[in-house]
Coordinates of C-alpha atoms and ligand atoms in Angstrom, one line a residue:
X28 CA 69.0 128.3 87.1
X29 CA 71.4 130.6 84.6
X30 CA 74.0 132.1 86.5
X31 CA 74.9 134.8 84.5
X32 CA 74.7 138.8 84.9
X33 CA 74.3 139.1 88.9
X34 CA 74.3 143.1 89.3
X35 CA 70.3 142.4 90.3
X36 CA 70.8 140.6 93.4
X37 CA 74.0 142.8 93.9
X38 CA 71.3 145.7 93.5
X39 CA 68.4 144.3 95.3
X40 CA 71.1 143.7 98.7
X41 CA 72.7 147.3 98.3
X42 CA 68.8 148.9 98.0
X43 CA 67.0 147.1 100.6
X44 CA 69.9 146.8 102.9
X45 CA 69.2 143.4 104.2
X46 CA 70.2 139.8 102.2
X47 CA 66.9 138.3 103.8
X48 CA 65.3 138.2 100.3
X49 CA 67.8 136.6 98.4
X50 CA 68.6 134.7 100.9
X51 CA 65.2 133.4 101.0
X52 CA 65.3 132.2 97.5
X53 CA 68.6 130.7 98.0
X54 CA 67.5 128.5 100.7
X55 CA 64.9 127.0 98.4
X56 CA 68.2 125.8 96.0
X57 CA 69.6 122.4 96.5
X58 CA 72.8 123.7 95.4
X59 CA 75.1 124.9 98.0
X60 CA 75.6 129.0 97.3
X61 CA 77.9 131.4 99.0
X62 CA 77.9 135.4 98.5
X63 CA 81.5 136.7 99.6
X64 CA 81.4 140.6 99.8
X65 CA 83.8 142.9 98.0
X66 CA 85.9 143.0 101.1
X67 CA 86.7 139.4 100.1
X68 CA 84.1 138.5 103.2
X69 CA 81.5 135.4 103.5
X70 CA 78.4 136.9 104.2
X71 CA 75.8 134.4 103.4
X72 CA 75.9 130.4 102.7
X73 CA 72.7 128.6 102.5
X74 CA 71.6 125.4 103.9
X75 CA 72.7 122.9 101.0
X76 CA 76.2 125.0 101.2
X77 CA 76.6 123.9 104.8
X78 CA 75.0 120.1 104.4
X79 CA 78.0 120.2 101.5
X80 CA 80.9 121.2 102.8
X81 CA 80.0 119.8 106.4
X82 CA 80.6 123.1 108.3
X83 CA 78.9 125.0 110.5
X84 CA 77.8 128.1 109.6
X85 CA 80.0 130.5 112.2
X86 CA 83.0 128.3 111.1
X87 CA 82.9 129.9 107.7
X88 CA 80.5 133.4 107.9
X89 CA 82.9 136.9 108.2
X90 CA 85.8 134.4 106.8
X91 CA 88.1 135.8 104.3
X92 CA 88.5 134.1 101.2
X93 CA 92.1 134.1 101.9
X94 CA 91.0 132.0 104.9
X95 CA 88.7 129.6 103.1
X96 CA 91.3 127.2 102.7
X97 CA 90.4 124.2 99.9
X98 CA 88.8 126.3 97.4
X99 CA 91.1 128.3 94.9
X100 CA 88.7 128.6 92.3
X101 CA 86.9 131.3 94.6
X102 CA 89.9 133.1 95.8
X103 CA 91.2 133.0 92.1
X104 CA 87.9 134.1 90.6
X105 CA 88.2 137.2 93.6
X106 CA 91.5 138.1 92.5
X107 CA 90.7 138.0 89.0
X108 CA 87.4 139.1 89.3
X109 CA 86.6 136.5 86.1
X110 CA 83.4 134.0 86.0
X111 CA 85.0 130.3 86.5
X112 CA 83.7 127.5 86.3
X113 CA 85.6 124.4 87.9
X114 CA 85.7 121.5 90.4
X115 CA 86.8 121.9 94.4
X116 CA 87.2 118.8 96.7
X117 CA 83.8 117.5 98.1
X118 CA 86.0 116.4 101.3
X119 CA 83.2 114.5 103.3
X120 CA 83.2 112.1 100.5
X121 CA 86.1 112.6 98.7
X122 CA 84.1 113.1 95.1
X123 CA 84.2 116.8 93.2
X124 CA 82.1 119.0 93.6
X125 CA 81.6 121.5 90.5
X126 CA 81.6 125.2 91.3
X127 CA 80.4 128.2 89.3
X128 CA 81.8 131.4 90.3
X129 CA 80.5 134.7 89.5
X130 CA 81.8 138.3 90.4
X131 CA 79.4 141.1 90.9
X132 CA 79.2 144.3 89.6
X133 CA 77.4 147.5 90.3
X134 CA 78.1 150.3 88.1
X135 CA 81.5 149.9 87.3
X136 CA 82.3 148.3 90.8
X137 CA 83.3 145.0 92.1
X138 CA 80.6 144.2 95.0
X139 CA 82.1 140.5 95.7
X140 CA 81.7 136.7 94.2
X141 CA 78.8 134.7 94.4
X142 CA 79.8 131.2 93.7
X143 CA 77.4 127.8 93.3
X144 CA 78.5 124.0 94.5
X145 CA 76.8 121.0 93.3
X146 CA 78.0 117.4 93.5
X147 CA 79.4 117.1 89.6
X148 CA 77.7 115.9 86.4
X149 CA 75.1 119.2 86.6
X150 CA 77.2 122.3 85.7
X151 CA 74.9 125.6 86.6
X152 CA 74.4 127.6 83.8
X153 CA 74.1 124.9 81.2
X154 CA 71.3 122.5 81.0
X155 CA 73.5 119.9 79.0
X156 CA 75.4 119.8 82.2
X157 CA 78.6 120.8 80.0
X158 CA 81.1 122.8 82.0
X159 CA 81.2 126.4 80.5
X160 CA 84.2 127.6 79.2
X161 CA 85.8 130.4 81.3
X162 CA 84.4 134.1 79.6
X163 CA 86.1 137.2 80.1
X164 CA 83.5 140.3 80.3
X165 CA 85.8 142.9 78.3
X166 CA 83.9 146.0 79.6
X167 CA 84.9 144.9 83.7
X168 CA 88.0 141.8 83.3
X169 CA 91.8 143.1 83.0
X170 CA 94.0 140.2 82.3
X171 CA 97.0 141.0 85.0
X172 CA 99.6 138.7 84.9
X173 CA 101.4 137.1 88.2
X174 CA 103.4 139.6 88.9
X175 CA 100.9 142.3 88.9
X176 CA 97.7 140.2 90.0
X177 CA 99.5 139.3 93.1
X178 CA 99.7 142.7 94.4
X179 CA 96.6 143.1 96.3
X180 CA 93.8 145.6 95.8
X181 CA 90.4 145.5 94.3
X182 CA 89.1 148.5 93.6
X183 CA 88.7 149.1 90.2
X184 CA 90.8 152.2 89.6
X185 CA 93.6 150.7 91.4
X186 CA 93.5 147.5 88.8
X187 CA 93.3 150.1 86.3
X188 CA 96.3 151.5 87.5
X189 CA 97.7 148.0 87.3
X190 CA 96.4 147.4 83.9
X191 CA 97.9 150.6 82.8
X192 CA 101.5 149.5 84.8
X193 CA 101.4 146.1 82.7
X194 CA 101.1 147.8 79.6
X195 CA 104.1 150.5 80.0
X196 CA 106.1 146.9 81.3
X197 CA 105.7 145.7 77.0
X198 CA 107.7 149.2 75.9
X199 CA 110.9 150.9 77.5
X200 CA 109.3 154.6 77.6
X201 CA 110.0 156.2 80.9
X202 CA 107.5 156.0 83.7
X203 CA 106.7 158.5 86.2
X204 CA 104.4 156.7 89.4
X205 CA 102.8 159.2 91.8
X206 CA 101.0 158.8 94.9
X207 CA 101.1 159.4 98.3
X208 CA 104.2 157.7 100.4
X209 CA 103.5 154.2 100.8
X210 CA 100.7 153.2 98.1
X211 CA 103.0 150.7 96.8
X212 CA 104.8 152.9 94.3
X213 CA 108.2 150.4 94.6
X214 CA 105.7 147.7 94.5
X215 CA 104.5 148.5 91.1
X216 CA 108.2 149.8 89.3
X217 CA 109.3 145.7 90.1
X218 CA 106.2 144.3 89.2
X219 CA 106.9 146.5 85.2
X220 CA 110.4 145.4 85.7
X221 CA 109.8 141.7 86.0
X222 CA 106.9 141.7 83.7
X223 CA 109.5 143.4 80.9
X224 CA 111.8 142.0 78.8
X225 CA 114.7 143.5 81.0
X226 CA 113.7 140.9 84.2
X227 CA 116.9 139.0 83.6
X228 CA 119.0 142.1 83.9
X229 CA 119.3 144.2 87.5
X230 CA 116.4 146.6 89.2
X231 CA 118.6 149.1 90.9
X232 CA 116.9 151.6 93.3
X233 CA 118.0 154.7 94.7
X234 CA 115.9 157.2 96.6
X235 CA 117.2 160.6 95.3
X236 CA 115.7 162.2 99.1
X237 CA 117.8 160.3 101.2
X238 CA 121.3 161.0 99.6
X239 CA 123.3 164.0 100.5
X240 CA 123.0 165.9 97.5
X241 CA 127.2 166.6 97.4
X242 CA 127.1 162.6 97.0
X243 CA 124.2 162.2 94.6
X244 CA 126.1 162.8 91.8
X245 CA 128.6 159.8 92.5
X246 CA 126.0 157.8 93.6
X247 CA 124.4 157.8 90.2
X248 CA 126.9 158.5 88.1
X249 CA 130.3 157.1 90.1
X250 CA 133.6 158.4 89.8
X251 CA 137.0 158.6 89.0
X252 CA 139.5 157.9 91.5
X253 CA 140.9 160.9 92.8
X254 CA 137.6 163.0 91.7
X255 CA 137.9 164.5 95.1
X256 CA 138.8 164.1 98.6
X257 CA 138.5 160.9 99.6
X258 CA 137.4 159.4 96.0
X259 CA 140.6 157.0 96.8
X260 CA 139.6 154.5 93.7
X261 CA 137.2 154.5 90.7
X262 CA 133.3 153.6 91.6
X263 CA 130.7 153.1 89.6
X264 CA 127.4 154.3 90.1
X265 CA 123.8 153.0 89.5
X266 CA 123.5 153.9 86.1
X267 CA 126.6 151.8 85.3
X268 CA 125.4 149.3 87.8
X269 CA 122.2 149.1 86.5
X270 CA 123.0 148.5 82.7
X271 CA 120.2 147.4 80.7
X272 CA 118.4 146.3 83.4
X273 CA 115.5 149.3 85.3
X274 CA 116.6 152.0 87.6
X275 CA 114.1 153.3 89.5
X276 CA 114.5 156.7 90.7
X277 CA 112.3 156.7 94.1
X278 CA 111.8 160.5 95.5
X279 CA 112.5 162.3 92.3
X280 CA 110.8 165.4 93.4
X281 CA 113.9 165.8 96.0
X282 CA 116.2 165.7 93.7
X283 CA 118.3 169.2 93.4
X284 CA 118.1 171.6 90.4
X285 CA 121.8 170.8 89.3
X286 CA 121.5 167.1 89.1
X287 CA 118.2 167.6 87.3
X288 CA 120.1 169.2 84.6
X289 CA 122.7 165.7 84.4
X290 CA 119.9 164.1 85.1
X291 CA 118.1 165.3 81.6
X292 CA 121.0 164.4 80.0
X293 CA 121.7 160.9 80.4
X294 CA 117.6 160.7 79.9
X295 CA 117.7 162.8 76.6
X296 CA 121.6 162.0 75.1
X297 CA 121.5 158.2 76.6
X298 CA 124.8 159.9 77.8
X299 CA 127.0 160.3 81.1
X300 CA 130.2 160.4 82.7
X301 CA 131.7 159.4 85.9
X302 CA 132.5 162.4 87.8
X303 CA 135.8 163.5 88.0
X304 CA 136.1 161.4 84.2
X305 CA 135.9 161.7 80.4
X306 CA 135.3 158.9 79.1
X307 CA 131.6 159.3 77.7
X308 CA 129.3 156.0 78.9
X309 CA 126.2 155.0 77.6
X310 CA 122.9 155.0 79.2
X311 CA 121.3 151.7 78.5
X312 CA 118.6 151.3 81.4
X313 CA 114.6 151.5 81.4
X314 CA 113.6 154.6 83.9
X315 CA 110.8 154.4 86.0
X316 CA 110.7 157.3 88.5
X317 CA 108.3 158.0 91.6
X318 CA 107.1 160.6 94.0
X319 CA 105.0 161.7 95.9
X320 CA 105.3 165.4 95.2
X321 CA 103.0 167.7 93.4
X322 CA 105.6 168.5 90.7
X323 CA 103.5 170.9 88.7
X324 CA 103.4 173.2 91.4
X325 CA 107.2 172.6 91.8
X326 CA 107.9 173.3 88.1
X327 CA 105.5 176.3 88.6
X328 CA 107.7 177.3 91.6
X329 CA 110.8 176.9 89.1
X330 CA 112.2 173.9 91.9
X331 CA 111.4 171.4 89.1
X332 CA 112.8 171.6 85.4
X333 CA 109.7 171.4 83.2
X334 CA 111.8 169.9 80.2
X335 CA 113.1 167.0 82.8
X336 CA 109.5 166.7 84.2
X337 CA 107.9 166.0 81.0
X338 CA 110.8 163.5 79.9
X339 CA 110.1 161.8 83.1
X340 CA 106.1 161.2 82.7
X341 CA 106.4 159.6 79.6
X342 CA 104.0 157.2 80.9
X343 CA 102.3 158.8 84.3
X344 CA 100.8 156.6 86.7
X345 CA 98.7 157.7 89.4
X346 CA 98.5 155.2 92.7
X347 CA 95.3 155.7 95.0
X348 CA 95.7 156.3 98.2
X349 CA 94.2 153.9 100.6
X350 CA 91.2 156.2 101.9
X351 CA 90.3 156.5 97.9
X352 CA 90.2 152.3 97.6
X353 CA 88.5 151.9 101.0
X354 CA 87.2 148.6 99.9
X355 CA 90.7 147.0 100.3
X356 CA 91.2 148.2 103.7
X357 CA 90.0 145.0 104.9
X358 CA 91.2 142.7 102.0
X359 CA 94.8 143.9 103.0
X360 CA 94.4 143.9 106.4
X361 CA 92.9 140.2 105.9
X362 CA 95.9 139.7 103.6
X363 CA 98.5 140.8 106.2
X364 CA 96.9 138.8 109.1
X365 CA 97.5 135.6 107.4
X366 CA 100.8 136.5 106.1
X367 CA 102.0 137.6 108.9
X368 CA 100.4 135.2 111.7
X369 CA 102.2 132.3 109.8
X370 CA 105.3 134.1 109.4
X371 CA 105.6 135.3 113.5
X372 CA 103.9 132.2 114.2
X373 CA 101.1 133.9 116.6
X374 CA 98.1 133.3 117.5
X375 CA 96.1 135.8 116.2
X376 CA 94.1 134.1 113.4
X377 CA 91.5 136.8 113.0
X378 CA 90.0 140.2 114.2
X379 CA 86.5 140.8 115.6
X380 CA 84.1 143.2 113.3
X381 CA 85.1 146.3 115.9
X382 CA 88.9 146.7 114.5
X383 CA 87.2 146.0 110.9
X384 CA 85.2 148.8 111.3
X385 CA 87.7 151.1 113.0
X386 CA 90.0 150.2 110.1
X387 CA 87.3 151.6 107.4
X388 CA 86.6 154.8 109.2
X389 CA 90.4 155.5 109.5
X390 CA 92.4 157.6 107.1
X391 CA 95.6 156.2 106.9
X392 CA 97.9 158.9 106.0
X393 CA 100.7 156.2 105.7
X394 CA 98.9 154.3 103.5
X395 CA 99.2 150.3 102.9
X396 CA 102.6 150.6 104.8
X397 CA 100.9 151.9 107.8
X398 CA 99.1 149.3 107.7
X399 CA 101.3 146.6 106.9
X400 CA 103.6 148.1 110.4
X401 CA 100.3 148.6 112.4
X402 CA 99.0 145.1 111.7
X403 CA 102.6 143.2 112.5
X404 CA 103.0 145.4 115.8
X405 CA 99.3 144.4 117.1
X406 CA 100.0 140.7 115.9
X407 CA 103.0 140.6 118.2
X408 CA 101.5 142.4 121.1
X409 CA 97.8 140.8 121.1
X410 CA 96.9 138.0 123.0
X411 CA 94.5 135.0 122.4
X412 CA 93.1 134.6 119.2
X413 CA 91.3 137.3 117.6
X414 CA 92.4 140.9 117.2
X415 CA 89.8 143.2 119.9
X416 CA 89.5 147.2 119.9
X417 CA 91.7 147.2 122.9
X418 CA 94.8 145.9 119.9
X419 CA 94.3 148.9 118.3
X420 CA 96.2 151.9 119.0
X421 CA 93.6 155.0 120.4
X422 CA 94.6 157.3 117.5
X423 CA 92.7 154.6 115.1
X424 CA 90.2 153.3 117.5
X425 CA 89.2 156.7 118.9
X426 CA 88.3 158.0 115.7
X427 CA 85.9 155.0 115.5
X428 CA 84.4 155.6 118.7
X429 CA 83.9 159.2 117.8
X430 CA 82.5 157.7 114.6
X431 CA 79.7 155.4 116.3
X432 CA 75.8 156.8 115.7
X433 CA 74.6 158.1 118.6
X434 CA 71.8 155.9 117.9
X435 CA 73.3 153.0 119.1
X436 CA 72.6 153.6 122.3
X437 CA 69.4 152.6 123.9
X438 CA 67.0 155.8 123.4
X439 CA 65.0 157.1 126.8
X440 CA 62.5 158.3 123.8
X441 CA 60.0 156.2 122.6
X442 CA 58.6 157.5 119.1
X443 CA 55.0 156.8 118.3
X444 CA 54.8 154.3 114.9
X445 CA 54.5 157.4 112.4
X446 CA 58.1 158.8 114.2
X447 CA 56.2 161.7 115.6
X448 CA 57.8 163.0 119.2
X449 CA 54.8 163.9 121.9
X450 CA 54.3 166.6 123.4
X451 CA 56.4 168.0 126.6
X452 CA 53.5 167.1 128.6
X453 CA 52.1 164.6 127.1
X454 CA 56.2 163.0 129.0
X455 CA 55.9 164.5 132.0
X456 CA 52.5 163.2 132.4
X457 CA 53.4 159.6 131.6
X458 CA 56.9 159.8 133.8
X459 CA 55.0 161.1 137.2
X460 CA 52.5 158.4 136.8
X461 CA 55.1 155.8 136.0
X462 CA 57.5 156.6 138.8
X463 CA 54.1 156.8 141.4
X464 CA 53.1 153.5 140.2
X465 CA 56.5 152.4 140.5
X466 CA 57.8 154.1 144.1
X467 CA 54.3 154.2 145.6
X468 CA 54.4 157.3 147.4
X469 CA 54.5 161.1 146.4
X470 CA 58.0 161.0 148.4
X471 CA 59.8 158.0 147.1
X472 CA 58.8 158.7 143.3
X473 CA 60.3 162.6 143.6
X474 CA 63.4 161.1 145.3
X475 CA 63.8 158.8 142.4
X476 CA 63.4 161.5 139.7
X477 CA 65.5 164.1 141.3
X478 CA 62.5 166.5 142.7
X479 CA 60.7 167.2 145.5
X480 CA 57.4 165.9 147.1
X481 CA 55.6 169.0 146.5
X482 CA 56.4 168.6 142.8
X483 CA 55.3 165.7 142.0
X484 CA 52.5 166.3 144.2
X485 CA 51.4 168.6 142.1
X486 CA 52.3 167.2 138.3
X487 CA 49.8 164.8 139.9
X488 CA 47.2 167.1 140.3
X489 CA 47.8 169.0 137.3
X490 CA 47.3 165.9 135.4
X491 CA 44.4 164.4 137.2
X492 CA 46.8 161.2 138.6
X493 CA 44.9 161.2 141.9
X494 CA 41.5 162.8 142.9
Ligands
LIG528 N1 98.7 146.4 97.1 C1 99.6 145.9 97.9 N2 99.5 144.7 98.3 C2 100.3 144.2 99.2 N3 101.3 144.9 99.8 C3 101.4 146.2 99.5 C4 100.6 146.8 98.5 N4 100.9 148.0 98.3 C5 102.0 148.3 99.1 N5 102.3 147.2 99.8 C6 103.3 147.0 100.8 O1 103.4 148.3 101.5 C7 104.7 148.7 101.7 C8 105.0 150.0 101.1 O2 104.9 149.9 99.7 P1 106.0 150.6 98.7 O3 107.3 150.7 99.3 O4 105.9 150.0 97.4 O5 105.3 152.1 98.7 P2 105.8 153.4 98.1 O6 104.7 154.1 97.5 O7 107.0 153.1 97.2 O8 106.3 154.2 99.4 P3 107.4 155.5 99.4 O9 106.8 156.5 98.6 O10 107.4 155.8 100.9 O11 108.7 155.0 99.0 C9 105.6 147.6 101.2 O12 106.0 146.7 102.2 C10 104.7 146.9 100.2 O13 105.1 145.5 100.0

């Protein structure tokens, strides 16, 4: 068997809506095969998978591959998204066992990793039982390196977004990184910085919002002593701190008109003084700037110097918001339940499929940090170990419940095979007789539907029940 293009399994899954045909042909393979969804989920292992790895089948189905400790080569080939070929440790017997690991595409979008064991010597793929060389596909695979393919996300605009990030890291041109609060904006600006040729010098943040803006000034320019009241000695600010190293200027859509304007000068002259000083410094240090505001209307408004905001998005780039890369919502949440269950050293080890689901059909206005908070307050609060709807706070959970297809519940309707409803009395026909077959008495079966004698009595009539 070839493992190669997979988008038709992918396809015939996502159309029929059950695995139970490929998973039919699986379980004819003697090589063990797993299909983890794009949530980074196991969803299916076959027999020869479970006779190889010794497990039972609900120790490993709905795991994470973040949980499915021992094999790297699949959690690597899901960060990656790349076809690998390697070994993982048979542990029953303590031999290799060789793996081929395939992601899945439909359209332009990652659908999860199927990945095939066999004891070694028979590599899939090749029939001289060679191992294959690692491939890149160029049209899906973006070669991040460690300090971006560690941030976590797998929806494909957001690794374009990193891809795009990794490039602006190989030139100093300012960047501008927009999206909503807590989308991992600061995330990204260290990731450029340490990926740049300026990682050995400082990353100096300040968030222009959450500085008085009679201080801002000193704050990113310092001062002289004696600049003003109670400027007792000199100071430097973070553009001196900073030096060559990156300055990254969170909230720049709240910062006021007249520091704009000193702003645009130590971006466009490399120039700037410390307040209250003459001496002229030099601006040395790689920009990257973020906010969540829509500047364009803000320039539009005149709150925003157009001049300062197009020296700002040299290199714009966009974050998603959560809701738009709903595919992570359980990878990070997955991702933050490990991390964090080691680090408080609960319980908790997983959640049921309810707070899954009530995490996907939430919006998260606050984005991955929300999540990040929400998932270490229900880690320290919950109990036993697995995460239940009652962990998660009503505002998520009700909006889940609010959510669930009336269908669920048990219908009081039976259909006829075609999906065609009776008639009205073609019902009430078949509910007197079943309640006076059931009750007995003319009495007993009006009591139990919630009318009287004389009612039923005469349904009964009507429809020729008794003579
Ligand atoms: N893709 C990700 N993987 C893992 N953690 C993430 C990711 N994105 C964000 N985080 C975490 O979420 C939190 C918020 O991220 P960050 O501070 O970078 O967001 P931000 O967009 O800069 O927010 P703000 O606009 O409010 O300053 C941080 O703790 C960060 O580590």
């Amino acid at each position: 068997m070839t493992v190669g293009k997979v988008t038709h399994i992918q396809r015939l899954h996502m159309e029929t809506g059950d695995h139970s045909t490929y998973q039919r042909l699986f379980q004819l393979l003697p090589e063990g095969v797993c299909v983890v969804n794009g949530s980074g989920r196991v969803d299916y292992v076959n027999e020869a998978f479970i006779t190889l790895f010794q497990l039972e089948v609900q120790q490993i189905m709905g795991k994470s591959v973040f949980q499915v400790a021992g094999d790297e080569l699949m959690l690597e080939a899901f960060k990656k998204k790349k076809r690998m070929v390697g070994t993982v440790l048979d542990k029953t017997r303590g031999t290799r066992l060789t793996a081929t690991v395939v992601p899945m595409w439909e359209a332009d979008s990652f659908c999860g990793i199927l990945a095939f064991y066999q004891r070694e010597g028979n590599t899939l793929g090749s029939p001289t039982g060679e191992v294959v060389p690692l491939k890149q596909d160029p049209s899906w695979e973006i070669e991040l390196n460690p300090h971006f393919s560690t941030i976590i996300g797998n929806n494909q605009r957001f690794k374009r977004v990193l891809a795009k990030a990794q490039k602006a890291a190989g030139v100093s041109s300012t960047v501008l990184l927009r999206g909503e609060s807590g989308t991992g904006k600061e995330l990204v600006a260290k990731a450029i910085h340490r990926s740049s040729e300026r990682k050995g010098e400082p990353f100096v943040k300040i968030n222009c919002g959450a500085i008085p803006p009679n201080l801002l000034e000193s704050e990113l320019f310092g001062h002289e002593q004696g600049a003003f009241t109670g400027a007792l000695r000199r100071r430097i600010g973070k553009f001196e701190e900073v030096g060559k190293g990156t300055l990254f200027l969170d909230e720049i859509g709240d910062l006021p008109l007249e520091m704009q304007v000193k702003l645009l000068r130590a971006l466009q002259e490399k120039e700037f003084e410390r307040v209250g000083g003459n001496e002229v410094l030099t601006c040395e240090a790689r920009i990257i700037a973020a906010t969540h505001r829509d500047l364009e209307t803000m320039v539009a408004q005149g709150l925003f110097r157009e001049d300062l905001f197009y020296r700002l998005q040299v290199i714009p780039v966009e974050i998603p918001s959560l809701r738009e890369r709903r595919e992570d919502i359980l990878l990070l949440s997955t991702y933050f339940l490990e991390r964090m269950s080691r680090q408080l050293e609960s319980t908790v080890t997983s959640m049921e499929k309810e707070v899954q689901d009530a995490f996907e059909a939430y919006h998260w206005p606050g984005n991955i940090r929300e999540l990040e908070n929400l998932m270490e307050r229900m880690l320290v609060l919950a109990e036993g170990e697995q995460l239940t709807l009652a962990d998660v706070p009503p505002h998520i959970s009700e909006i889940y419940e609010l959510q669930m297809p009336v269908a669920a519940a048990p219908s009081l309707i039976n259909l006829t095979a075609a999906g065609q409803i009776a008639t009205w009395e073609e019902y009430e026909k078949h509910i007197v007789q079943q309640a006076i077959r059931t009750f007995g008495s003319f009495n007993a079966a009006g009591k139990a539907l919630g009318v009287t004698h004389k009612t039923i009595a005469a349904k009964a009539r009507k429809y020729r029940l008794v003579e």
